């Protein structure tokens, strides 16, 4: 689960980072957006407040938070750098019609793949992480068990 604002401030403090108004505002936008590029965060913030912040500043904050392990990075199929407010293990559903991500929390799926990869290591490589992404388009039916 993504940290709420208070948890986010506590995490920054743990890492000796200041909870500046800009960082908190970026996190607030990321909580609402889930997965977003710097441009999307700027657009969201511009729609919510009068505060002016440049794409470059937002990008720097998002990158710093990813380097610190609070967020994770994803390169989307339309070649945009997306940031993910969730850094825990989860599966992604990539919607090719909207170029958007949804999280799929399925520990059973992940542990199945992890144990398979443990037994069938690719020759000549050490596996650092496993990234599962289902490339999908909406079926028009219900969307249980997914979360933005
Ligand atoms: Zn995600």
XYZ file of N, CA and C and ligand atoms in Angstrom:
445
model
N 0.833 -1.214 0.000
C 0.000 0.000 0.000
C 0.863 1.258 0.000
N 0.403 2.280 -0.643
C 1.144 3.539 -0.692
C 1.039 4.250 0.654
N 2.119 4.875 1.110
C 2.067 5.605 2.388
C 1.177 6.842 2.285
N 0.377 7.091 3.336
C -0.415 8.323 3.339
C 0.519 9.503 3.652
N -0.057 10.706 3.735
C 0.789 11.902 3.881
C 1.646 11.847 5.156
N 1.040 11.422 6.276
C 1.802 11.365 7.522
C 2.905 10.315 7.452
N 2.575 9.151 6.885
C 3.583 8.095 6.731
C 4.700 8.554 5.793
N 4.308 9.273 4.757
C 5.278 9.799 3.794
C 6.260 10.754 4.488
N 5.716 11.655 5.328
C 6.569 12.591 6.071
C 7.524 11.841 6.993
N 7.008 10.783 7.632
C 7.836 9.990 8.539
C 8.948 9.268 7.767
N 8.614 8.761 6.580
C 9.607 8.079 5.750
C 10.724 9.033 5.324
N 10.328 10.267 4.969
C 11.336 11.264 4.581
C 12.252 11.563 5.767
N 11.646 11.699 6.931
C 12.417 12.011 8.135
C 13.431 10.905 8.424
N 12.970 9.656 8.281
C 13.861 8.504 8.473
C 15.091 8.593 7.583
N 14.903 9.173 6.405
C 15.988 9.260 5.438
C 16.691 10.615 5.494
N 16.410 11.357 6.570
C 17.007 12.684 6.751
C 16.686 13.644 5.611
N 15.474 13.532 5.087
C 15.028 14.435 4.032
C 13.908 15.303 4.579
N 13.894 16.555 4.175
C 12.847 17.469 4.644
C 11.539 17.227 3.900
N 10.449 17.285 4.647
C 9.120 17.179 4.027
C 8.738 18.562 3.526
N 9.355 18.987 2.433
C 9.066 20.314 1.883
C 7.645 20.331 1.323
N 7.016 21.535 1.274
C 5.654 21.605 0.718
C 5.573 21.016 -0.690
N 6.624 21.226 -1.492
C 6.608 20.682 -2.858
C 6.614 19.165 -2.862
N 7.447 18.560 -2.018
C 7.507 17.092 -1.956
C 6.171 16.514 -1.495
N 5.574 17.175 -0.492
C 4.282 16.705 0.022
C 3.204 16.853 -1.049
N 3.252 17.964 -1.791
C 2.258 18.191 -2.857
C 2.414 17.152 -3.969
N 3.654 16.806 -4.294
C 3.899 15.784 -5.318
C 3.354 14.440 -4.831
N 3.595 14.133 -3.567
C 3.087 12.851 -3.045
C 1.570 12.813 -3.035
N 0.960 13.963 -2.681
C -0.506 14.037 -2.677
C -1.041 13.749 -4.091
N -0.391 14.304 -5.090
C -0.793 14.061 -6.483
C -0.585 12.591 -6.840
N 0.544 12.024 -6.413
C 0.831 10.622 -6.738
C -0.154 9.664 -6.072
N -0.607 10.019 -4.869
C -1.615 9.175 -4.198
C -2.901 9.142 -5.024
N -3.234 10.285 -5.611
C -4.454 10.360 -6.425
C -4.260 9.672 -7.773
N -3.056 9.792 -8.339
C -2.815 9.287 -9.690
C -2.350 7.827 -9.716
N -1.625 7.415 -8.702
C -1.120 6.028 -8.643
C 0.127 5.838 -9.476
N -0.030 5.951 -10.787
C 1.096 5.826 -11.715
C 1.055 7.049 -12.617
N 2.148 7.772 -12.701
C 2.096 9.000 -13.483
C 3.482 9.439 -13.937
N 3.495 10.163 -15.051
C 4.719 10.808 -15.507
C 4.800 12.176 -14.824
N 5.964 12.813 -14.920
C 6.133 14.146 -14.322
C 5.102 15.133 -14.899
N 4.854 15.046 -16.203
C 3.862 15.943 -16.836
C 2.476 15.769 -16.231
N 2.111 14.502 -15.997
C 0.786 14.222 -15.437
C 0.668 14.783 -14.023
N 1.760 14.687 -13.248
C 1.750 15.226 -11.884
C 1.605 16.752 -11.926
N 2.329 17.394 -12.837
C 2.247 18.854 -12.974
C 0.828 19.269 -13.371
N 0.242 18.554 -14.325
C -1.130 18.865 -14.755
C -2.108 18.708 -13.600
N -1.934 17.636 -12.835
C -2.819 17.386 -11.696
C -2.693 18.518 -10.676
N -1.437 18.879 -10.355
C -1.200 19.922 -9.356
C -1.737 21.267 -9.833
N -1.593 21.550 -11.111
C -2.083 22.819 -11.666
C -3.601 22.893 -11.564
N -4.269 21.742 -11.720
C -5.729 21.712 -11.653
C -6.225 21.838 -10.208
N -5.391 21.427 -9.244
C -5.809 21.416 -7.842
C -5.477 22.705 -7.097
N -4.328 23.295 -7.411
C -3.857 24.460 -6.648
C -3.323 25.532 -7.590
N -3.023 26.677 -7.018
C -2.422 27.757 -7.797
C -0.901 27.656 -7.784
N -0.377 26.769 -6.939
C 1.077 26.651 -6.788
C 1.723 26.328 -8.130
N 2.763 27.100 -8.438
C 3.467 26.881 -9.704
C 4.686 25.999 -9.441
N 4.802 24.961 -10.213
C 5.964 24.081 -10.094
C 6.308 23.591 -11.497
N 7.579 23.561 -11.807
C 7.981 23.177 -13.166
C 8.042 21.659 -13.298
N 7.955 21.192 -14.547
C 8.067 19.758 -14.818
C 9.431 19.247 -14.332
N 10.477 20.073 -14.533
C 11.817 19.663 -14.121
C 11.896 19.450 -12.601
N 11.282 20.360 -11.831
C 11.293 20.204 -10.369
C 10.541 18.953 -9.952
N 9.378 18.742 -10.574
C 8.584 17.556 -10.241
C 9.367 16.294 -10.614
N 9.997 16.313 -11.774
C 10.778 15.155 -12.214
C 11.901 14.854 -11.218
N 12.563 15.916 -10.746
C 13.643 15.724 -9.777
C 13.137 15.112 -8.479
N 11.982 15.582 -8.023
C 11.397 15.045 -6.785
C 11.024 13.573 -6.983
N 10.369 13.271 -8.107
C 9.956 11.885 -8.388
C 11.176 10.966 -8.481
N 12.231 11.450 -9.130
C 13.456 10.651 -9.279
C 14.118 10.411 -7.930
N 14.177 11.472 -7.128
C 14.793 11.360 -5.812
C 14.010 10.353 -4.958
N 12.680 10.429 -5.001
C 11.865 9.517 -4.202
C 12.013 8.073 -4.694
N 12.249 7.897 -5.988
C 12.488 6.557 -6.528
C 13.861 6.047 -6.100
N 14.860 6.926 -6.157
C 16.206 6.533 -5.721
C 16.201 6.125 -4.255
N 15.325 6.764 -3.478
C 15.225 6.468 -2.043
C 14.362 5.235 -1.764
N 13.786 4.670 -2.809
C 12.991 3.452 -2.648
C 11.544 3.686 -2.248
N 11.113 4.951 -2.228
C 9.711 5.224 -1.872
C 8.778 4.975 -3.058
N 9.263 5.304 -4.236
C 8.504 5.060 -5.463
C 9.285 4.069 -6.313
N 8.636 3.576 -7.359
C 9.393 2.827 -8.352
C 9.161 3.450 -9.728
N 10.045 3.115 -10.644
C 9.972 3.692 -12.000
C 9.472 2.639 -12.968
N 8.738 3.089 -13.961
C 8.312 2.197 -15.040
C 8.400 2.943 -16.358
N 8.994 2.301 -17.353
C 8.988 2.882 -18.694
C 7.763 2.320 -19.389
N 6.879 3.188 -19.815
C 5.645 2.696 -20.422
C 5.876 2.389 -21.899
N 4.932 1.699 -22.501
C 5.077 1.308 -23.902
C 5.034 2.505 -24.840
N 4.515 3.646 -24.366
C 4.573 4.843 -25.205
C 5.796 5.689 -24.840
N 6.819 4.988 -24.278
C 8.139 5.591 -24.021
C 8.119 6.788 -23.095
N 7.262 6.731 -22.097
C 7.243 7.777 -21.079
C 7.720 7.168 -19.771
N 8.465 7.951 -19.004
C 8.875 7.484 -17.692
C 7.733 7.718 -16.719
N 7.194 6.614 -16.208
C 6.138 6.696 -15.211
C 6.727 6.397 -13.846
N 6.151 6.998 -12.841
C 6.531 6.700 -11.468
C 5.349 6.034 -10.787
N 5.681 5.126 -9.890
C 4.662 4.319 -9.220
C 4.711 4.613 -7.723
N 3.594 5.038 -7.185
C 3.533 5.400 -5.767
C 3.701 4.167 -4.874
N 3.479 2.991 -5.450
C 3.672 1.750 -4.705
C 5.032 1.155 -5.026
N 5.852 0.947 -4.005
C 7.145 0.325 -4.273
C 7.147 -1.141 -3.841
N 6.008 -1.607 -3.306
C 5.941 -3.013 -2.898
C 5.767 -3.903 -4.128
N 5.936 -5.209 -3.950
C 5.806 -6.148 -5.066
C 4.368 -6.216 -5.540
N 4.162 -5.937 -6.807
C 2.831 -6.125 -7.365
C 2.906 -6.278 -8.880
N 1.805 -6.718 -9.432
C 1.724 -6.971 -10.866
C 1.045 -5.772 -11.515
N 1.441 -5.481 -12.751
C 0.799 -4.377 -13.448
C -0.082 -4.849 -14.590
N -1.197 -4.186 -14.692
C -2.054 -4.342 -15.859
C -1.827 -3.071 -16.673
N -1.295 -3.238 -17.865
C -1.057 -2.085 -18.727
C -2.172 -2.016 -19.761
N -2.890 -0.911 -19.739
C -4.028 -0.730 -20.641
C -3.534 -0.041 -21.918
N -3.540 -0.765 -23.014
C -2.995 -0.226 -24.266
C -3.887 0.852 -24.867
N -5.134 0.938 -24.444
C -6.004 1.969 -25.006
C -5.778 3.320 -24.322
N -5.417 3.288 -23.026
C -5.215 4.542 -22.296
C -3.752 4.781 -21.933
N -2.880 3.789 -22.186
C -1.486 3.825 -21.738
C -1.390 4.026 -20.222
N -2.373 3.492 -19.508
C -2.379 3.642 -18.058
C -2.088 2.320 -17.369
N -1.663 2.418 -16.111
C -1.383 1.221 -15.329
C -2.412 1.038 -14.242
N -2.679 -0.213 -13.928
C -3.415 -0.544 -12.725
C -2.612 -1.589 -11.980
N -2.760 -1.582 -10.664
C -2.060 -2.564 -9.847
C -2.917 -3.792 -9.670
N -2.257 -4.925 -9.701
C -2.920 -6.185 -9.404
C -2.156 -6.795 -8.234
N -2.820 -6.845 -7.089
C -2.188 -7.411 -5.900
C -2.502 -8.902 -5.879
N -1.545 -9.702 -6.231
C -1.766 -11.147 -6.284
C -0.477 -11.853 -5.865
N -0.360 -12.090 -4.559
C 0.859 -12.701 -4.018
C 1.073 -14.108 -4.549
N -0.027 -14.802 -4.794
C 0.084 -16.186 -5.272
C 0.738 -16.209 -6.655
N 0.315 -15.325 -7.519
C 0.861 -15.192 -8.869
C 2.363 -14.894 -8.786
N 2.707 -13.915 -7.961
C 4.109 -13.501 -7.844
C 4.969 -14.643 -7.304
N 4.501 -15.314 -6.227
C 5.342 -16.364 -5.641
C 5.464 -17.562 -6.584
N 4.431 -17.806 -7.396
C 4.499 -18.869 -8.397
C 5.614 -18.572 -9.411
N 5.640 -17.350 -9.901
C 6.658 -16.965 -10.888
C 8.043 -16.955 -10.240
N 8.119 -16.438 -9.011
C 9.417 -16.391 -8.326
C 9.995 -17.785 -8.130
N 9.142 -18.722 -7.706
C 9.680 -20.062 -7.465
C 10.029 -20.749 -8.794
N 9.307 -20.440 -9.846
C 9.642 -20.996 -11.162
C 11.011 -20.480 -11.610
N 11.209 -19.174 -11.477
C 12.463 -18.564 -11.929
C 13.638 -19.063 -11.088
N 13.390 -19.312 -9.796
C 14.435 -19.837 -8.921
C 14.926 -21.190 -9.432
N 13.991 -21.991 -9.911
C 14.337 -23.336 -10.403
C 14.856 -23.320 -11.841
N 14.501 -22.317 -12.594
C 14.894 -22.251 -14.009
C 15.614 -20.942 -14.281
N 16.791 -20.798 -13.679
C 17.527 -19.539 -13.841
C 18.030 -19.403 -15.266
N 17.910 -18.197 -15.825
C 18.435 -18.012 -17.187
C 19.964 -18.133 -17.178
N 20.489 -18.938 -18.096
C 21.917 -19.209 -18.147
C 22.713 -17.926 -18.369
N 23.717 -17.739 -17.538
C 24.599 -16.577 -17.715
C 24.079 -15.294 -17.086
N 22.937 -15.387 -16.366
C 22.370 -14.178 -15.750
C 22.020 -14.416 -14.296
N 22.076 -13.328 -13.565
C 21.608 -13.304 -12.190
C 20.335 -12.461 -12.200
N 19.261 -12.985 -11.676
C 17.989 -12.256 -11.714
C 17.938 -11.262 -10.545
N 17.849 -9.983 -10.862
C 17.770 -8.945 -9.826
C 16.336 -8.743 -9.368
N 15.412 -8.753 -10.301
C 14.015 -8.566 -9.932
C 13.130 -9.148 -11.019
N 11.885 -9.332 -10.667
C 10.914 -9.854 -11.624
C 9.822 -8.807 -11.769
N 9.518 -8.471 -12.987
C 8.536 -7.436 -13.255
C 7.446 -8.049 -14.130
N 6.277 -8.222 -13.564
C 5.196 -8.857 -14.322
C 4.221 -7.786 -14.795
N 4.015 -7.745 -16.089
C 3.086 -6.771 -16.663
C 2.163 -7.490 -17.640
N 0.892 -7.366 -17.410
C -0.087 -7.935 -18.326
C -0.524 -6.815 -19.258
N -0.323 -7.017 -20.536
C -0.697 -6.001 -21.514
C -2.125 -6.291 -21.955
N -3.016 -5.348 -21.681
C -4.448 -5.619 -21.815
C -5.180 -4.477 -22.506
N -6.402 -4.785 -22.902
C -7.340 -3.731 -23.269
C -8.660 -4.060 -22.569
N -9.464 -3.064 -22.278
C -10.680 -3.310 -21.485
C -11.614 -4.295 -22.190
N -12.191 -5.184 -21.386
C -13.119 -6.165 -21.950
C -14.542 -5.644 -21.900
N -14.733 -4.566 -21.125
C -16.080 -4.040 -20.962
C -16.824 -4.677 -19.810
N -16.189 -5.698 -19.200
C -16.827 -6.332 -18.035
C -16.298 -5.695 -16.759
N -16.782 -6.182 -15.624
C -16.438 -5.635 -14.310
C -14.951 -5.662 -14.050
N -14.491 -4.816 -13.166
C -13.066 -4.783 -12.851
C -12.849 -4.948 -11.360
N -13.115 -6.147 -10.895
C -12.817 -6.468 -9.496
C -11.311 -6.615 -9.333
N -10.870 -6.622 -8.103
C -9.489 -6.939 -7.720
C -8.409 -6.061 -8.365
N -8.803 -4.999 -9.045
C -7.774 -4.079 -9.535
C -7.930 -2.761 -8.807
N -6.857 -2.016 -8.811
C -6.836 -0.755 -8.085
C -5.989 0.201 -8.895
N -6.387 1.432 -8.937
C -5.615 2.414 -9.699
C -4.279 2.646 -9.046
Zn 1.952 -0.122 -9.626
